[in-house]
Coordinates of C-alpha atoms and ligand atoms in Angstrom, one line a residue:
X1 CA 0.0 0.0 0.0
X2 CA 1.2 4.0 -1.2
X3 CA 2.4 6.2 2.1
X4 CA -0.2 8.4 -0.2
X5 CA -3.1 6.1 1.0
X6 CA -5.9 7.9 2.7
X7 CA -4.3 11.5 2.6
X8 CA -6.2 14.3 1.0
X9 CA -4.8 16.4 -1.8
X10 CA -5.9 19.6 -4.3
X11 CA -5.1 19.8 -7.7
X12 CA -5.6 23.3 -9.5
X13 CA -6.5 23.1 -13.1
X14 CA -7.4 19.5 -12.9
X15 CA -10.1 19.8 -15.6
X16 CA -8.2 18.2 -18.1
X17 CA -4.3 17.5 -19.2
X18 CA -1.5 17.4 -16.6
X19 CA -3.7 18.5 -13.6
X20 CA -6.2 15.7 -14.7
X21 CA -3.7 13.3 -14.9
X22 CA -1.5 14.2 -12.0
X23 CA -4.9 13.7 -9.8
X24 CA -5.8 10.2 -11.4
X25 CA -2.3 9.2 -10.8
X26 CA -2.8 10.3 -6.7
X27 CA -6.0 8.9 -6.5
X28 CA -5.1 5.6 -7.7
X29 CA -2.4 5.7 -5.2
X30 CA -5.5 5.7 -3.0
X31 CA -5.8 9.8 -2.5
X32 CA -8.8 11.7 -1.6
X33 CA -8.4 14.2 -4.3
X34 CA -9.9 17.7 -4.5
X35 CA -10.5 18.5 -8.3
X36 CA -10.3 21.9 -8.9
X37 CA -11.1 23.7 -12.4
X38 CA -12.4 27.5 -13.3
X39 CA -14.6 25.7 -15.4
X40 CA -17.3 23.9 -13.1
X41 CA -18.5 21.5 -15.9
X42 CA -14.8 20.2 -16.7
X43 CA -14.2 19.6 -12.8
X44 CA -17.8 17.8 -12.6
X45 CA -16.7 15.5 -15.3
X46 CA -13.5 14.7 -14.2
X47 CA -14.7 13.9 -10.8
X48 CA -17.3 11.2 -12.2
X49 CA -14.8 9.6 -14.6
X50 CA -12.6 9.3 -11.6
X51 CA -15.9 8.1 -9.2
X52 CA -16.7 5.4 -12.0
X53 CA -13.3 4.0 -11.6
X54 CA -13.5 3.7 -8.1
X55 CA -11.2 6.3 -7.1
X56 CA -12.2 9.4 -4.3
X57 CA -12.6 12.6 -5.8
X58 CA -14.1 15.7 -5.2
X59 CA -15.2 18.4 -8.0
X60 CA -14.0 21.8 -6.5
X61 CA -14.7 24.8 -8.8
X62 CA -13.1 28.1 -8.5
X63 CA -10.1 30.2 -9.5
X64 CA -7.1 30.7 -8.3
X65 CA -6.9 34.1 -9.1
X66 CA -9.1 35.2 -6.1
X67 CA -8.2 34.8 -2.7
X68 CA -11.6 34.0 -1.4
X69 CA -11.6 31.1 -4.2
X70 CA -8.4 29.7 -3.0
X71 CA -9.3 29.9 0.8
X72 CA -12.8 27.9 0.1
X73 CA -10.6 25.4 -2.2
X74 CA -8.4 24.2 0.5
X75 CA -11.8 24.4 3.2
X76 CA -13.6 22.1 1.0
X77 CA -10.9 19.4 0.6
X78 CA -10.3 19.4 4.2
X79 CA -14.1 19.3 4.9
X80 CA -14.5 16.5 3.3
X81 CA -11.2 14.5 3.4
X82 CA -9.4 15.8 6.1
X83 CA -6.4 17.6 6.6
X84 CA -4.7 19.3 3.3
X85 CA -1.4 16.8 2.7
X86 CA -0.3 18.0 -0.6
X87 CA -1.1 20.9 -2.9
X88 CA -0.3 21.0 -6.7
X89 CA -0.4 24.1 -8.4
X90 CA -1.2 23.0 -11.7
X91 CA -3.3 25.6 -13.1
X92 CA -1.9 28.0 -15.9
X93 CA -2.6 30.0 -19.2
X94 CA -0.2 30.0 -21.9
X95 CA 0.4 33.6 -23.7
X96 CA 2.1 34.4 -27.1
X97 CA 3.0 36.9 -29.5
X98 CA 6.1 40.2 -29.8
X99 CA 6.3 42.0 -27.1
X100 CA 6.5 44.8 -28.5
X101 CA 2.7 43.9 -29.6
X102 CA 1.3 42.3 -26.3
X103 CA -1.2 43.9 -24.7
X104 CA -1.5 44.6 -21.1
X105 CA -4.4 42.4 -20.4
X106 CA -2.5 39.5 -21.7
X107 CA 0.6 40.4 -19.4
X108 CA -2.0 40.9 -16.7
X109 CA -3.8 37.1 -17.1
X110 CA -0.8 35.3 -17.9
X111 CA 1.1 36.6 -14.6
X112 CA -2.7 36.2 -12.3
X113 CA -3.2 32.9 -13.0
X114 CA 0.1 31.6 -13.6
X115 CA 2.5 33.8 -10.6
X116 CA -0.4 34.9 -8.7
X117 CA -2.3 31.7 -8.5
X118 CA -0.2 30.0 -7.4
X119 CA 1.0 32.2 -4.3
X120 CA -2.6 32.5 -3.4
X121 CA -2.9 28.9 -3.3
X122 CA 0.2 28.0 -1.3
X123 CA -0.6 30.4 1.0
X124 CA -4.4 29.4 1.9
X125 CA -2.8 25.9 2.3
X126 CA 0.5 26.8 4.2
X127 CA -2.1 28.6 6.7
X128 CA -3.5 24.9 7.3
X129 CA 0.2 23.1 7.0
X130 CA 2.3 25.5 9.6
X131 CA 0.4 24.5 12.5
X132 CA 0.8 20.4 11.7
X133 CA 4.3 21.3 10.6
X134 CA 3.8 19.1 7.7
X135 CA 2.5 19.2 4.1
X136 CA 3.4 19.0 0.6
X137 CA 4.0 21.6 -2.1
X138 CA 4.8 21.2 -5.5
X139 CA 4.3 23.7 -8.2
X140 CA 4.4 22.9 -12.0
X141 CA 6.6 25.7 -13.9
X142 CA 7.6 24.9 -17.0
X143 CA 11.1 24.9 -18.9
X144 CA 9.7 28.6 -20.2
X145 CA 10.8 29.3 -17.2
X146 CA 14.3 28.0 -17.3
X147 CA 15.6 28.7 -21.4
X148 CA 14.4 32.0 -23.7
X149 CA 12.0 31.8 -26.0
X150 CA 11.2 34.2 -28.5
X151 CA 7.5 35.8 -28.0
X152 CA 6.4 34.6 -25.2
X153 CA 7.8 37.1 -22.7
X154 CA 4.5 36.7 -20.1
X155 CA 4.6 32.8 -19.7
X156 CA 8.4 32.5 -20.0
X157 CA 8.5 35.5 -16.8
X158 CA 5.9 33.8 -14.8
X159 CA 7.3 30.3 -15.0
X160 CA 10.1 32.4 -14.2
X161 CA 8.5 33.3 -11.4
X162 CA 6.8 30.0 -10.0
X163 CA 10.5 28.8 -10.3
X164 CA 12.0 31.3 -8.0
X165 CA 9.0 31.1 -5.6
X166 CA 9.4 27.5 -5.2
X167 CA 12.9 28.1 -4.0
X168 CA 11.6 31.0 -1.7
X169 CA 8.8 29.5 0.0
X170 CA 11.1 26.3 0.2
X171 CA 13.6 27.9 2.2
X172 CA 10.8 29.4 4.5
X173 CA 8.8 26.6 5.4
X174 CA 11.6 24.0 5.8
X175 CA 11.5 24.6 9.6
X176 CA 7.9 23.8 9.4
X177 CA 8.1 20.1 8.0
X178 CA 6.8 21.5 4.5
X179 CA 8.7 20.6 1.6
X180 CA 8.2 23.1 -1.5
X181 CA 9.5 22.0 -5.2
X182 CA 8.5 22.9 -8.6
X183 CA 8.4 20.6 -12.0
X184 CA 9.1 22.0 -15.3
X185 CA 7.3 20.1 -18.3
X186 CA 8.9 20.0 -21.0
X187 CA 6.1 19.8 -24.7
X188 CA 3.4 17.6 -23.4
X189 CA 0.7 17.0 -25.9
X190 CA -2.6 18.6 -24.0
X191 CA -4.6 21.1 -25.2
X192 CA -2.8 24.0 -24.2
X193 CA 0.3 22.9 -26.4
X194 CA -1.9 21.6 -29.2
X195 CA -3.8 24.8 -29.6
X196 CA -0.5 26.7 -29.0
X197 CA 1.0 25.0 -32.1
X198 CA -1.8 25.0 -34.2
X199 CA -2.3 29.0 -34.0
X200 CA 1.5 28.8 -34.7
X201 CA 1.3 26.8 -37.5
X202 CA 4.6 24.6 -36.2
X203 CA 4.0 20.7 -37.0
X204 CA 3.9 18.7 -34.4
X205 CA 7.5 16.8 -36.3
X206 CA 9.0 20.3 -35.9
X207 CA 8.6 19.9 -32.1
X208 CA 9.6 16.6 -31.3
X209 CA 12.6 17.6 -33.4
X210 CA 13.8 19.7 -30.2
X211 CA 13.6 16.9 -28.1
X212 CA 16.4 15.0 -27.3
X213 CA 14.7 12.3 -26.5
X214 CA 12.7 12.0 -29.2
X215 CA 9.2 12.3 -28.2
X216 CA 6.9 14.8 -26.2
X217 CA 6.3 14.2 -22.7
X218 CA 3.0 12.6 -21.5
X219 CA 1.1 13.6 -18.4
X220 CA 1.8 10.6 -16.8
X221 CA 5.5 11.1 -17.0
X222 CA 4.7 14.5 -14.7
X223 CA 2.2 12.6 -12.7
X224 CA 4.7 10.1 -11.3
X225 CA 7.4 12.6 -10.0
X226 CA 4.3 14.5 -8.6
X227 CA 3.2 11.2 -6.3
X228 CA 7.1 10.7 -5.7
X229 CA 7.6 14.6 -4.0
X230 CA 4.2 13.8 -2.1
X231 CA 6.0 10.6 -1.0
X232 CA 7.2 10.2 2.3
X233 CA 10.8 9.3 0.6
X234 CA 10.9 12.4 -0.1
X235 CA 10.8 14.2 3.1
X236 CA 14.2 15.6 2.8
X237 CA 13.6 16.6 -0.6
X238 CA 13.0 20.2 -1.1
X239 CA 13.2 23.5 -3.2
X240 CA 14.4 21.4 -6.1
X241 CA 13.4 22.2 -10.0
X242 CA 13.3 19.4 -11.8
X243 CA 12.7 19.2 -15.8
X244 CA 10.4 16.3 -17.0
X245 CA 11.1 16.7 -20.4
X246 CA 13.7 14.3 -22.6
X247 CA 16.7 17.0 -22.1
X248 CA 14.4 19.8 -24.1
X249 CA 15.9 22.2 -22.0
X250 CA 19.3 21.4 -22.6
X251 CA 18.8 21.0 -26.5
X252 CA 20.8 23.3 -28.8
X253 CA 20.7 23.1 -32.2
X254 CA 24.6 23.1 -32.8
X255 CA 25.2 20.4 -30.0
X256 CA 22.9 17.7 -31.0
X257 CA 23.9 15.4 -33.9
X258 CA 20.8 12.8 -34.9
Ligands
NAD1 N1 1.4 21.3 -22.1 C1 2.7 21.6 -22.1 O1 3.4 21.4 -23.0 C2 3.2 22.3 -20.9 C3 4.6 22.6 -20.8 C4 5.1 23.2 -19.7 C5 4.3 23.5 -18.6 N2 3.0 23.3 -18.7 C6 2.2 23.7 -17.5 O2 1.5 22.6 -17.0 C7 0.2 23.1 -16.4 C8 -0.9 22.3 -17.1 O3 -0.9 22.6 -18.5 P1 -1.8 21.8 -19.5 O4 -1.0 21.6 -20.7 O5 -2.4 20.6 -18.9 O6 -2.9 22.9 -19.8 P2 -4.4 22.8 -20.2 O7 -4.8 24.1 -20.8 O8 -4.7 21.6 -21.0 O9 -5.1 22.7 -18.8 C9 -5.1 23.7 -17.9 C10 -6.3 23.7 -16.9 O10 -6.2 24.8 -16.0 C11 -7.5 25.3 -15.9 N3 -7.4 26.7 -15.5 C12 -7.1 27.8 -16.2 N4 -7.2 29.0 -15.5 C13 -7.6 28.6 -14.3 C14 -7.9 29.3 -13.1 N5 -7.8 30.6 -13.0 N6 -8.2 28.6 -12.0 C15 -8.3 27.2 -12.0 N7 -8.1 26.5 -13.1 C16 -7.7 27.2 -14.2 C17 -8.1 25.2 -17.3 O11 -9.6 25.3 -17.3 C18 -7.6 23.8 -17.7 O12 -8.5 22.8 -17.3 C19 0.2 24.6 -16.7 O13 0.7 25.3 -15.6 C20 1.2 24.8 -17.9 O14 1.7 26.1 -17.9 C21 2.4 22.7 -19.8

């Protein structure tokens, strides 16, 4: 039996893609997983998929771009499944285009719900945590966060962000028996990516081509390091960025022979 059995955990954005996955994965590890989505009816759905495969699941709607959202989000879970073990900030928007073109509302969504989101969250559940001094953390940047990219200035500075908070909170709440870490996807094919591409017109051949490896991540590669940072193995384990994603970050087009 998973150290995971039994305990109760929140994933944001857990609608559909990584989130989805990285709360299937938990809750087959026997989890009592909060579901939570902006979008109620994605959420809903989720939760009865999971329900008619037996797993323990509870559709939590809200956004994490509001304070009151986030507070009820971590409530609810502990209402109902008791107290909060591990959050994952999952939840994020994707922005494009040149910067010298990007308008301030895009700047302004991109950083709420990916930078903002996820200190609201961590903070609603660290407020629960401290006094147990214990609880898991683990935010999902991406490697925008860690390499340039051309046009995309908002997402690339608030993985930035999420990256550096991760750190930052890690060293704070260490004392507290709360371990903080963030993991960076590399190209997974969900719908952010596949929408992403296809308003860029790039092939999906001309993006595997950066990966080392050779082929896109998939959820359930991010899903498994998820349940492994929640895992009691990994008490010790904290303020760590780790890249799922076939060496994309380290890729360069004049080092790679294939
Ligand atoms: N797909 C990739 O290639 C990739 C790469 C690197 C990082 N990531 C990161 O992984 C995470 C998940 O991405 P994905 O590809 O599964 O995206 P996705 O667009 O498929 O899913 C994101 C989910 O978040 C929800 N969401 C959006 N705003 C929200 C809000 N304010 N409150 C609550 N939920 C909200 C959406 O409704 C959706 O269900 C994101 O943080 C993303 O930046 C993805």
């Amino acid at each position: 039996m998973s150290d995971l059995d039994g305990k109760a955990a929140l994933v944001t954005g857990a609608g559909r893609g990584i989130g989805k996955a990285t709360a299937r994965h938990l809750a087959q590890q026997g989890m009592r997983v909060g579901v939570n989505d902006v979008d109620p009816a994605l959420a809903q759905a989720t939760v009865s998929e999971f329900r008619a495969e037996g797993l323990t699941a509870l559709a939590i709607p809200g956004s994490v771009t509001r304070k009151a959202d986030a507070g009820a989000m971590v409530a609810q879970v502990q209402a109902e499944f008791g107290p909060l073990w591990l959050l994952v900030n999952n939840a994020g928007v994707f922005s494009d285009g040149p910067t010298a073109e990007l308008s301030e509302e895009a700047w302004d969504k991109t950083f709420s719900v990916d930078a903002k989101g996820v200190f609201l969250c961590s903070q609603a559940a660290i407020r629960q945590m401290i006094p147990r001094q214990q609880g898991r953390i683990v935010n999902i940047g991406s490697i925008a966060g860690l390499i340039t990219r051309s046009a995309q200035i908002a997402y690339c500075s608030a993985k930035a962000a999420v990256i550096h908070f991760s750190r930052c909170l890690a060293v704070e709440m260490a004392p507290h028996g709360i371990t903080v870490n963030c993991l960076c996807p590399g190209m997974t094919w969900t719908q952010m990516l596949s929408v992403s591409s296809a308003e860029r017109g790039t092939p999906l051949d001309e993006l595997t081509a950066l990966i080392p490896a050779g082929r896109m991540a998939k959820e359930e590669d991010h899903a498994s390091l998820v349940a492994y940072f929640a895992s009691e193995a990994a008490g010790h384990l904290t303020g760590q960025v780790v890249a799922v994603d076939g060496a994309q970050s380290l890729y360069h087009p004049l080092t790679m022979q294939r």
